[in-house]
C-alpha cells in the first residue's frame, strides 16, 4: 500500500524506491537485534541489563546502538530515573507496539518453520 509523501520529496511512499525514507525504517525493523529488542519489550519496560540478558549474544555496544536507533525513530522511549546508580528503562511507544504485532508473527513463523528449512 502506498500513501502520499507528506515531505513532497516524491509522489508516494514506496519501499522499493531508492530515495524513499521508508527504506531507513524498513532497514531498522528488519535488523535482527531491533526485531528481538522490540519483542523483548512487548511485556513491558526493561532496563538495559535485563534486555542484554534476554537478547543472548548481543554486545553492549550493539545493544546501545540498536536502542538509540529505535528511540530516534520513535519506536521506544528511554526514561531516566534520578537515582544512584542511574536507573534507565526502555519501553515501546504506541508506534513500537504497532510494529511489534507483525514482528511477533514473523518470530513465531521462524520458530514454527526452522525445522522445514535447509539451514546451512
Short mmCIF file of N, CA, C and O in Angstrom, two decimals:
data_model
loop_
_atom_site.label_atom_id
_atom_site.label_comp_id
_atom_site.label_asym_id
_atom_site.label_seq_id
_atom_site.Cartn_x
_atom_site.Cartn_y
_atom_site.Cartn_z
N UNK A 1 0.85 -1.17 0.00
CA UNK A 1 0.00 0.00 0.00
C UNK A 1 0.89 1.24 0.00
O UNK A 1 1.81 1.35 0.79
N UNK A 2 0.63 2.16 -0.89
CA UNK A 2 1.41 3.38 -0.94
C UNK A 2 0.55 4.54 -0.45
O UNK A 2 -0.66 4.54 -0.61
N UNK A 3 1.20 5.50 0.14
CA UNK A 3 0.50 6.70 0.61
C UNK A 3 1.24 7.93 0.10
O UNK A 3 2.41 7.85 -0.27
N UNK A 4 0.57 9.04 0.09
CA UNK A 4 1.19 10.28 -0.36
C UNK A 4 2.30 10.67 0.60
O UNK A 4 2.15 10.59 1.81
N UNK A 5 3.40 11.13 0.04
CA UNK A 5 4.55 11.53 0.86
C UNK A 5 4.32 12.94 1.39
O UNK A 5 4.22 13.89 0.60
N UNK A 6 4.23 13.13 2.71
CA UNK A 6 3.99 14.46 3.25
C UNK A 6 5.17 15.42 3.05
O UNK A 6 4.99 16.63 3.08
N UNK A 7 6.36 14.88 2.83
CA UNK A 7 7.52 15.76 2.64
C UNK A 7 7.53 16.38 1.24
O UNK A 7 8.23 17.35 0.99
N UNK A 8 6.76 15.78 0.33
CA UNK A 8 6.73 16.29 -1.04
C UNK A 8 7.95 15.88 -1.85
O UNK A 8 8.11 16.31 -2.99
N UNK A 9 8.83 15.06 -1.28
CA UNK A 9 10.03 14.65 -1.99
C UNK A 9 9.73 13.69 -3.13
O UNK A 9 10.48 13.59 -4.09
N UNK A 10 8.62 12.97 -3.02
CA UNK A 10 8.19 12.09 -4.09
C UNK A 10 6.68 11.92 -3.98
O UNK A 10 6.08 12.32 -2.98
N UNK A 11 6.08 11.33 -4.99
CA UNK A 11 4.61 11.27 -5.05
C UNK A 11 3.99 10.43 -3.94
O UNK A 11 2.92 10.76 -3.44
N UNK A 12 4.64 9.35 -3.56
CA UNK A 12 4.08 8.45 -2.55
C UNK A 12 5.19 7.64 -1.89
O UNK A 12 6.29 7.55 -2.42
N UNK A 13 4.87 7.07 -0.74
CA UNK A 13 5.84 6.20 -0.06
C UNK A 13 5.88 4.86 -0.77
O UNK A 13 4.86 4.27 -1.07
N UNK A 14 7.10 4.40 -1.04
CA UNK A 14 7.29 3.15 -1.74
C UNK A 14 8.64 2.57 -1.30
O UNK A 14 9.69 3.10 -1.64
N UNK A 15 8.61 1.48 -0.54
CA UNK A 15 9.85 0.91 -0.02
C UNK A 15 10.78 0.41 -1.12
O UNK A 15 11.96 0.22 -0.87
N UNK A 16 10.26 0.25 -2.31
CA UNK A 16 11.11 -0.19 -3.42
C UNK A 16 11.84 0.98 -4.08
O UNK A 16 12.77 0.77 -4.84
N UNK A 17 11.43 2.20 -3.78
CA UNK A 17 12.08 3.39 -4.35
C UNK A 17 13.34 3.70 -3.53
O UNK A 17 13.28 3.81 -2.31
N UNK A 18 14.45 3.88 -4.22
CA UNK A 18 15.74 4.06 -3.55
C UNK A 18 15.77 5.25 -2.60
O UNK A 18 16.41 5.19 -1.55
N UNK A 19 15.12 6.33 -2.93
CA UNK A 19 15.19 7.55 -2.13
C UNK A 19 14.06 7.68 -1.11
O UNK A 19 13.98 8.67 -0.40
N UNK A 20 13.18 6.71 -1.04
CA UNK A 20 12.05 6.81 -0.11
C UNK A 20 12.55 6.66 1.33
O UNK A 20 13.33 5.75 1.65
N UNK A 21 12.09 7.54 2.23
CA UNK A 21 12.50 7.42 3.64
C UNK A 21 12.00 6.13 4.30
O UNK A 21 12.48 5.77 5.37
N UNK A 22 11.08 5.44 3.65
CA UNK A 22 10.62 4.15 4.18
C UNK A 22 11.77 3.17 4.31
O UNK A 22 11.75 2.30 5.19
N UNK A 23 12.76 3.29 3.44
CA UNK A 23 13.87 2.34 3.44
C UNK A 23 14.60 2.32 4.78
O UNK A 23 14.99 1.27 5.26
N UNK A 24 14.80 3.49 5.37
CA UNK A 24 15.53 3.55 6.64
C UNK A 24 14.75 2.84 7.75
O UNK A 24 15.32 2.13 8.58
N UNK A 25 13.43 3.02 7.77
CA UNK A 25 12.60 2.36 8.78
C UNK A 25 12.56 0.86 8.53
O UNK A 25 12.66 0.06 9.46
N UNK A 26 12.43 0.45 7.27
CA UNK A 26 12.44 -0.97 6.94
C UNK A 26 13.77 -1.59 7.35
O UNK A 26 13.81 -2.68 7.93
N UNK A 27 14.87 -0.91 7.08
CA UNK A 27 16.19 -1.40 7.46
C UNK A 27 16.27 -1.59 8.97
O UNK A 27 16.80 -2.59 9.45
N UNK A 28 15.75 -0.64 9.72
CA UNK A 28 15.78 -0.73 11.18
C UNK A 28 14.97 -1.92 11.67
O UNK A 28 15.45 -2.71 12.48
N UNK A 29 13.75 -2.07 11.17
CA UNK A 29 12.87 -3.13 11.66
C UNK A 29 13.31 -4.51 11.18
O UNK A 29 13.04 -5.51 11.84
N UNK A 30 13.98 -4.58 10.03
CA UNK A 30 14.45 -5.86 9.51
C UNK A 30 15.74 -6.31 10.18
O UNK A 30 16.16 -7.45 10.00
N UNK A 31 16.34 -5.45 10.98
CA UNK A 31 17.56 -5.80 11.70
C UNK A 31 17.24 -6.80 12.80
O UNK A 31 16.28 -6.62 13.56
N UNK A 32 18.04 -7.85 12.88
CA UNK A 32 17.81 -8.91 13.87
C UNK A 32 17.67 -8.36 15.29
O UNK A 32 16.73 -8.70 16.01
N UNK A 33 18.61 -7.52 15.71
CA UNK A 33 18.60 -7.04 17.09
C UNK A 33 17.43 -6.11 17.35
O UNK A 33 16.87 -6.11 18.45
N UNK A 34 17.04 -5.32 16.37
CA UNK A 34 15.87 -4.46 16.53
C UNK A 34 14.61 -5.30 16.73
O UNK A 34 13.82 -5.04 17.64
N UNK A 35 14.43 -6.29 15.85
CA UNK A 35 13.24 -7.14 15.95
C UNK A 35 13.19 -7.87 17.28
O UNK A 35 12.12 -7.99 17.90
N UNK A 36 14.35 -8.33 17.75
CA UNK A 36 14.38 -9.05 19.03
C UNK A 36 14.18 -8.10 20.21
O UNK A 36 13.50 -8.45 21.19
N UNK A 37 14.74 -6.89 20.14
CA UNK A 37 14.56 -5.92 21.23
C UNK A 37 13.09 -5.51 21.34
O UNK A 37 12.55 -5.41 22.45
N UNK A 38 12.45 -5.29 20.21
CA UNK A 38 11.03 -4.93 20.22
C UNK A 38 10.23 -6.06 20.85
O UNK A 38 9.36 -5.83 21.70
N UNK A 39 10.55 -7.30 20.48
CA UNK A 39 9.85 -8.45 21.07
C UNK A 39 10.08 -8.55 22.56
O UNK A 39 9.16 -8.84 23.33
N UNK A 40 11.30 -8.29 23.00
CA UNK A 40 11.61 -8.37 24.43
C UNK A 40 10.86 -7.31 25.23
O UNK A 40 10.54 -7.53 26.39
N UNK A 41 10.57 -6.19 24.59
CA UNK A 41 9.89 -5.08 25.29
C UNK A 41 8.37 -5.19 25.21
O UNK A 41 7.67 -4.37 25.81
N UNK A 42 7.85 -6.19 24.51
CA UNK A 42 6.39 -6.35 24.43
C UNK A 42 5.76 -6.56 25.80
O UNK A 42 4.62 -6.16 26.02
N UNK A 43 6.50 -7.19 26.70
CA UNK A 43 5.95 -7.46 28.03
C UNK A 43 6.00 -6.28 28.99
O UNK A 43 5.49 -6.37 30.09
N UNK A 44 6.60 -5.18 28.56
CA UNK A 44 6.68 -4.00 29.41
C UNK A 44 8.10 -3.47 29.48
O UNK A 44 9.03 -4.04 28.91
N UNK A 45 8.27 -2.35 30.19
CA UNK A 45 9.58 -1.69 30.28
C UNK A 45 10.65 -2.61 30.87
O UNK A 45 10.35 -3.44 31.73
N UNK A 46 11.87 -2.42 30.39
CA UNK A 46 13.00 -3.18 30.91
C UNK A 46 14.22 -2.28 31.00
O UNK A 46 14.35 -1.32 30.24
N UNK A 47 15.10 -2.66 31.88
CA UNK A 47 16.39 -1.97 32.00
C UNK A 47 17.37 -2.60 31.01
O UNK A 47 17.14 -3.68 30.47
N UNK A 48 18.47 -1.89 30.79
CA UNK A 48 19.48 -2.33 29.82
C UNK A 48 19.97 -3.74 30.13
O UNK A 48 20.05 -4.59 29.24
N UNK A 49 20.32 -4.00 31.37
CA UNK A 49 20.83 -5.31 31.76
C UNK A 49 19.84 -6.43 31.51
O UNK A 49 20.22 -7.53 31.10
N UNK A 50 18.56 -6.16 31.78
CA UNK A 50 17.53 -7.16 31.52
C UNK A 50 17.45 -7.48 30.03
O UNK A 50 17.35 -8.64 29.64
N UNK A 51 17.48 -6.43 29.22
CA UNK A 51 17.45 -6.62 27.77
C UNK A 51 18.65 -7.42 27.30
O UNK A 51 18.52 -8.32 26.47
N UNK A 52 19.82 -7.10 27.80
CA UNK A 52 21.03 -7.80 27.38
C UNK A 52 20.97 -9.27 27.76
O UNK A 52 21.40 -10.13 26.99
N UNK A 53 20.43 -9.59 28.92
CA UNK A 53 20.29 -11.00 29.31
C UNK A 53 19.28 -11.72 28.42
O UNK A 53 19.46 -12.89 28.07
N UNK A 54 18.21 -11.03 28.07
CA UNK A 54 17.18 -11.63 27.21
C UNK A 54 17.70 -11.86 25.80
O UNK A 54 17.47 -12.90 25.20
N UNK A 55 18.43 -10.88 25.27
CA UNK A 55 18.94 -10.95 23.90
C UNK A 55 20.32 -11.60 23.92
O UNK A 55 21.34 -10.94 23.71
N UNK A 56 20.35 -12.87 24.16
CA UNK A 56 21.61 -13.59 24.29
C UNK A 56 22.48 -13.40 23.05
O UNK A 56 22.01 -13.56 21.93
N UNK A 57 23.74 -13.04 23.28
CA UNK A 57 24.68 -12.88 22.19
C UNK A 57 24.89 -11.46 21.71
O UNK A 57 25.81 -11.20 20.94
N UNK A 58 24.07 -10.52 22.15
CA UNK A 58 24.25 -9.12 21.74
C UNK A 58 25.31 -8.47 22.62
O UNK A 58 25.33 -8.67 23.83
N UNK A 59 26.19 -7.70 21.99
CA UNK A 59 27.20 -6.99 22.77
C UNK A 59 26.59 -5.71 23.33
O UNK A 59 25.61 -5.19 22.78
N UNK A 60 27.16 -5.18 24.40
CA UNK A 60 26.64 -3.92 24.94
C UNK A 60 26.67 -2.80 23.90
O UNK A 60 25.73 -1.99 23.83
N UNK A 61 27.71 -2.75 23.08
CA UNK A 61 27.82 -1.70 22.07
C UNK A 61 26.68 -1.81 21.04
O UNK A 61 26.03 -0.81 20.72
N UNK A 62 26.44 -3.00 20.54
CA UNK A 62 25.39 -3.20 19.53
C UNK A 62 24.02 -2.94 20.14
O UNK A 62 23.16 -2.31 19.51
N UNK A 63 23.80 -3.37 21.37
CA UNK A 63 22.51 -3.12 22.02
C UNK A 63 22.30 -1.63 22.21
O UNK A 63 21.21 -1.11 21.94
N UNK A 64 23.31 -0.92 22.64
CA UNK A 64 23.22 0.53 22.80
C UNK A 64 22.87 1.20 21.48
O UNK A 64 21.97 2.05 21.41
N UNK A 65 23.57 0.83 20.41
CA UNK A 65 23.29 1.41 19.09
C UNK A 65 21.88 1.10 18.63
O UNK A 65 21.18 1.97 18.10
N UNK A 66 21.44 -0.13 18.85
CA UNK A 66 20.09 -0.53 18.45
C UNK A 66 19.04 0.26 19.21
O UNK A 66 18.08 0.77 18.60
N UNK A 67 19.20 0.38 20.52
CA UNK A 67 18.22 1.11 21.32
C UNK A 67 18.18 2.58 20.94
O UNK A 67 17.10 3.19 20.88
N UNK A 68 19.32 3.17 20.64
CA UNK A 68 19.36 4.57 20.22
C UNK A 68 18.62 4.77 18.90
O UNK A 68 17.88 5.74 18.74
N UNK A 69 18.84 3.87 17.94
CA UNK A 69 18.15 3.99 16.65
C UNK A 69 16.65 3.82 16.83
O UNK A 69 15.86 4.54 16.22
N UNK A 70 16.24 2.85 17.65
CA UNK A 70 14.81 2.66 17.89
C UNK A 70 14.19 3.89 18.56
O UNK A 70 13.07 4.29 18.24
N UNK A 71 14.93 4.51 19.45
CA UNK A 71 14.46 5.74 20.09
C UNK A 71 14.38 6.88 19.08
O UNK A 71 13.41 7.65 19.06
N UNK A 72 15.39 7.00 18.22
CA UNK A 72 15.40 8.06 17.21
C UNK A 72 14.19 7.98 16.28
O UNK A 72 13.67 9.00 15.83
N UNK A 73 13.74 6.77 15.98
CA UNK A 73 12.60 6.58 15.09
C UNK A 73 11.26 6.63 15.83
O UNK A 73 10.21 6.50 15.21
N UNK A 74 11.29 6.79 17.15
CA UNK A 74 10.05 6.86 17.92
C UNK A 74 9.44 5.51 18.22
O UNK A 74 8.26 5.43 18.56
N UNK A 75 10.24 4.44 18.12
CA UNK A 75 9.75 3.09 18.38
C UNK A 75 9.77 2.78 19.88
O UNK A 75 8.93 2.04 20.38
N UNK A 76 10.70 3.38 20.59
CA UNK A 76 10.74 3.19 22.03
C UNK A 76 11.10 4.48 22.74
O UNK A 76 11.62 5.42 22.13
N UNK A 77 10.75 4.52 24.01
CA UNK A 77 11.08 5.64 24.89
C UNK A 77 12.12 5.18 25.89
O UNK A 77 12.08 4.04 26.36
N UNK A 78 13.01 6.09 26.21
CA UNK A 78 14.01 5.83 27.25
C UNK A 78 13.69 6.78 28.39
O UNK A 78 13.65 7.99 28.22
N UNK A 79 13.46 6.23 29.57
CA UNK A 79 13.14 7.03 30.74
C UNK A 79 14.27 6.90 31.74
O UNK A 79 14.68 5.79 32.10
N UNK A 80 14.79 8.06 32.16
CA UNK A 80 15.88 8.10 33.14
C UNK A 80 15.30 8.47 34.49
O UNK A 80 14.62 9.49 34.63
N UNK A 81 15.57 7.64 35.47
CA UNK A 81 15.12 7.90 36.84
C UNK A 81 16.32 8.37 37.65
O UNK A 81 17.34 7.66 37.72
N UNK A 82 16.23 9.55 38.26
CA UNK A 82 17.37 10.06 39.03
C UNK A 82 17.56 9.26 40.33
O UNK A 82 16.79 9.37 41.26
N UNK A 83 18.54 8.41 40.30
CA UNK A 83 18.86 7.58 41.45
C UNK A 83 20.35 7.28 41.38
O UNK A 83 21.01 7.55 40.40
N UNK A 84 20.86 6.74 42.45
CA UNK A 84 22.26 6.32 42.47
C UNK A 84 22.26 4.82 42.72
O UNK A 84 21.81 4.39 43.78
N UNK A 85 22.71 4.01 41.78
CA UNK A 85 23.15 4.38 40.43
C UNK A 85 21.96 4.76 39.55
O UNK A 85 20.81 4.45 39.86
N UNK A 86 22.27 5.40 38.43
CA UNK A 86 21.26 5.86 37.49
C UNK A 86 20.38 4.69 37.04
O UNK A 86 20.87 3.60 36.78
N UNK A 87 19.09 4.91 36.97
CA UNK A 87 18.12 3.88 36.59
C UNK A 87 17.50 4.31 35.27
O UNK A 87 16.85 5.35 35.19
N UNK A 88 17.69 3.51 34.22
CA UNK A 88 17.16 3.81 32.90
C UNK A 88 16.28 2.65 32.46
O UNK A 88 16.67 1.49 32.58
N UNK A 89 15.08 2.97 31.97
CA UNK A 89 14.18 1.94 31.45
C UNK A 89 13.82 2.25 30.01
O UNK A 89 13.70 3.41 29.62
N UNK A 90 13.62 1.18 29.25
CA UNK A 90 13.21 1.29 27.85
C UNK A 90 11.82 0.68 27.72
O UNK A 90 11.54 -0.37 28.30
N UNK A 91 10.95 1.35 26.97
CA UNK A 91 9.59 0.87 26.77
C UNK A 91 9.13 1.21 25.36
O UNK A 91 9.54 2.23 24.79
N UNK A 92 8.28 0.35 24.81
CA UNK A 92 7.74 0.61 23.49
C UNK A 92 6.77 1.78 23.53
O UNK A 92 5.98 1.92 24.46
N UNK A 93 6.81 2.60 22.50
CA UNK A 93 5.82 3.65 22.30
C UNK A 93 4.61 3.00 21.61
O UNK A 93 4.68 1.83 21.20
N UNK A 94 3.51 3.72 21.45
CA UNK A 94 2.39 3.16 20.67
C UNK A 94 2.83 2.74 19.25
O UNK A 94 2.39 1.70 18.75
N UNK A 95 3.72 3.50 18.64
CA UNK A 95 4.24 3.12 17.33
C UNK A 95 5.02 1.81 17.42
O UNK A 95 4.88 0.92 16.58
N UNK A 96 5.83 1.67 18.46
CA UNK A 96 6.58 0.44 18.68
C UNK A 96 5.67 -0.74 18.95
O UNK A 96 5.92 -1.86 18.48
N UNK A 97 4.60 -0.51 19.68
CA UNK A 97 3.63 -1.58 19.94
C UNK A 97 2.97 -2.04 18.65
O UNK A 97 2.72 -3.24 18.46
N UNK A 98 2.72 -1.10 17.74
CA UNK A 98 2.11 -1.50 16.46
C UNK A 98 3.13 -2.25 15.60
O UNK A 98 2.75 -3.17 14.87
N UNK A 99 4.41 -1.91 15.68
CA UNK A 99 5.44 -2.65 14.94
C UNK A 99 5.64 -4.04 15.53
O UNK A 99 6.02 -4.97 14.82
N UNK A 100 5.38 -4.19 16.82
CA UNK A 100 5.59 -5.48 17.48
C UNK A 100 4.64 -6.56 16.94
O UNK A 100 5.00 -7.74 16.94
N UNK A 101 3.49 -6.17 16.47
CA UNK A 101 2.49 -7.15 16.01
C UNK A 101 3.01 -7.97 14.82
O UNK A 101 3.08 -9.20 14.90
N UNK A 102 3.42 -7.33 13.70
CA UNK A 102 3.93 -8.15 12.60
C UNK A 102 5.28 -8.80 12.92
O UNK A 102 5.56 -9.91 12.44
N UNK A 103 6.11 -8.16 13.74
CA UNK A 103 7.39 -8.77 14.11
C UNK A 103 7.18 -10.02 14.96
O UNK A 103 7.91 -11.00 14.83
N UNK A 104 6.16 -9.99 15.82
CA UNK A 104 5.83 -11.16 16.63
C UNK A 104 5.41 -12.30 15.72
O UNK A 104 5.83 -13.45 15.93
N UNK A 105 4.60 -11.99 14.71
CA UNK A 105 4.16 -13.03 13.77
C UNK A 105 5.36 -13.61 13.01
O UNK A 105 5.43 -14.82 12.79
N UNK A 106 6.30 -12.76 12.64
CA UNK A 106 7.49 -13.23 11.93
C UNK A 106 8.33 -14.14 12.82
O UNK A 106 8.79 -15.21 12.40
N UNK A 107 8.55 -13.73 14.08
CA UNK A 107 9.33 -14.56 15.00
C UNK A 107 8.66 -15.92 15.21
O UNK A 107 9.32 -16.96 15.22
N UNK A 108 7.33 -15.91 15.36
CA UNK A 108 6.60 -17.17 15.54
C UNK A 108 6.72 -18.05 14.30
O UNK A 108 6.92 -19.27 14.42
N UNK A 109 6.64 -17.45 13.12
CA UNK A 109 6.79 -18.21 11.88
C UNK A 109 8.16 -18.86 11.81
O UNK A 109 8.29 -20.03 11.44
N UNK A 110 9.20 -18.11 12.17
CA UNK A 110 10.56 -18.65 12.15
C UNK A 110 10.68 -19.85 13.09
O UNK A 110 11.21 -20.90 12.71
N UNK A 111 10.17 -19.71 14.31
CA UNK A 111 10.25 -20.81 15.27
C UNK A 111 9.47 -22.04 14.79
O UNK A 111 9.90 -23.18 14.99
N UNK A 112 8.31 -21.80 14.15
CA UNK A 112 7.48 -22.90 13.67
C UNK A 112 8.07 -23.59 12.44
O UNK A 112 7.77 -24.76 12.18
N UNK A 113 8.88 -22.89 11.66
CA UNK A 113 9.32 -23.43 10.38
C UNK A 113 10.81 -23.71 10.26
O UNK A 113 11.25 -24.19 9.21
N UNK A 114 11.59 -23.45 11.29
CA UNK A 114 13.03 -23.65 11.19
C UNK A 114 13.38 -25.08 10.82
O UNK A 114 14.31 -25.33 10.04
N UNK A 115 12.63 -26.05 11.31
CA UNK A 115 12.93 -27.45 11.02
C UNK A 115 12.60 -27.84 9.58
O UNK A 115 13.02 -28.89 9.11
N UNK A 116 11.85 -26.99 8.88
CA UNK A 116 11.48 -27.27 7.49
C UNK A 116 12.41 -26.61 6.50
O UNK A 116 12.20 -26.72 5.29
N UNK A 117 13.42 -25.91 6.97
CA UNK A 117 14.33 -25.19 6.08
C UNK A 117 15.60 -25.98 5.86
O UNK A 117 15.92 -26.92 6.61
N UNK A 118 16.32 -25.60 4.85
CA UNK A 118 17.63 -26.20 4.57
C UNK A 118 18.68 -25.30 5.19
O UNK A 118 19.33 -24.52 4.51
N UNK A 119 18.81 -25.37 6.50
CA UNK A 119 19.76 -24.50 7.19
C UNK A 119 21.18 -24.94 6.92
O UNK A 119 21.46 -26.15 6.90
N UNK A 120 22.08 -23.98 6.72
CA UNK A 120 23.49 -24.33 6.46
C UNK A 120 24.18 -24.89 7.68
O UNK A 120 23.83 -24.70 8.77
#
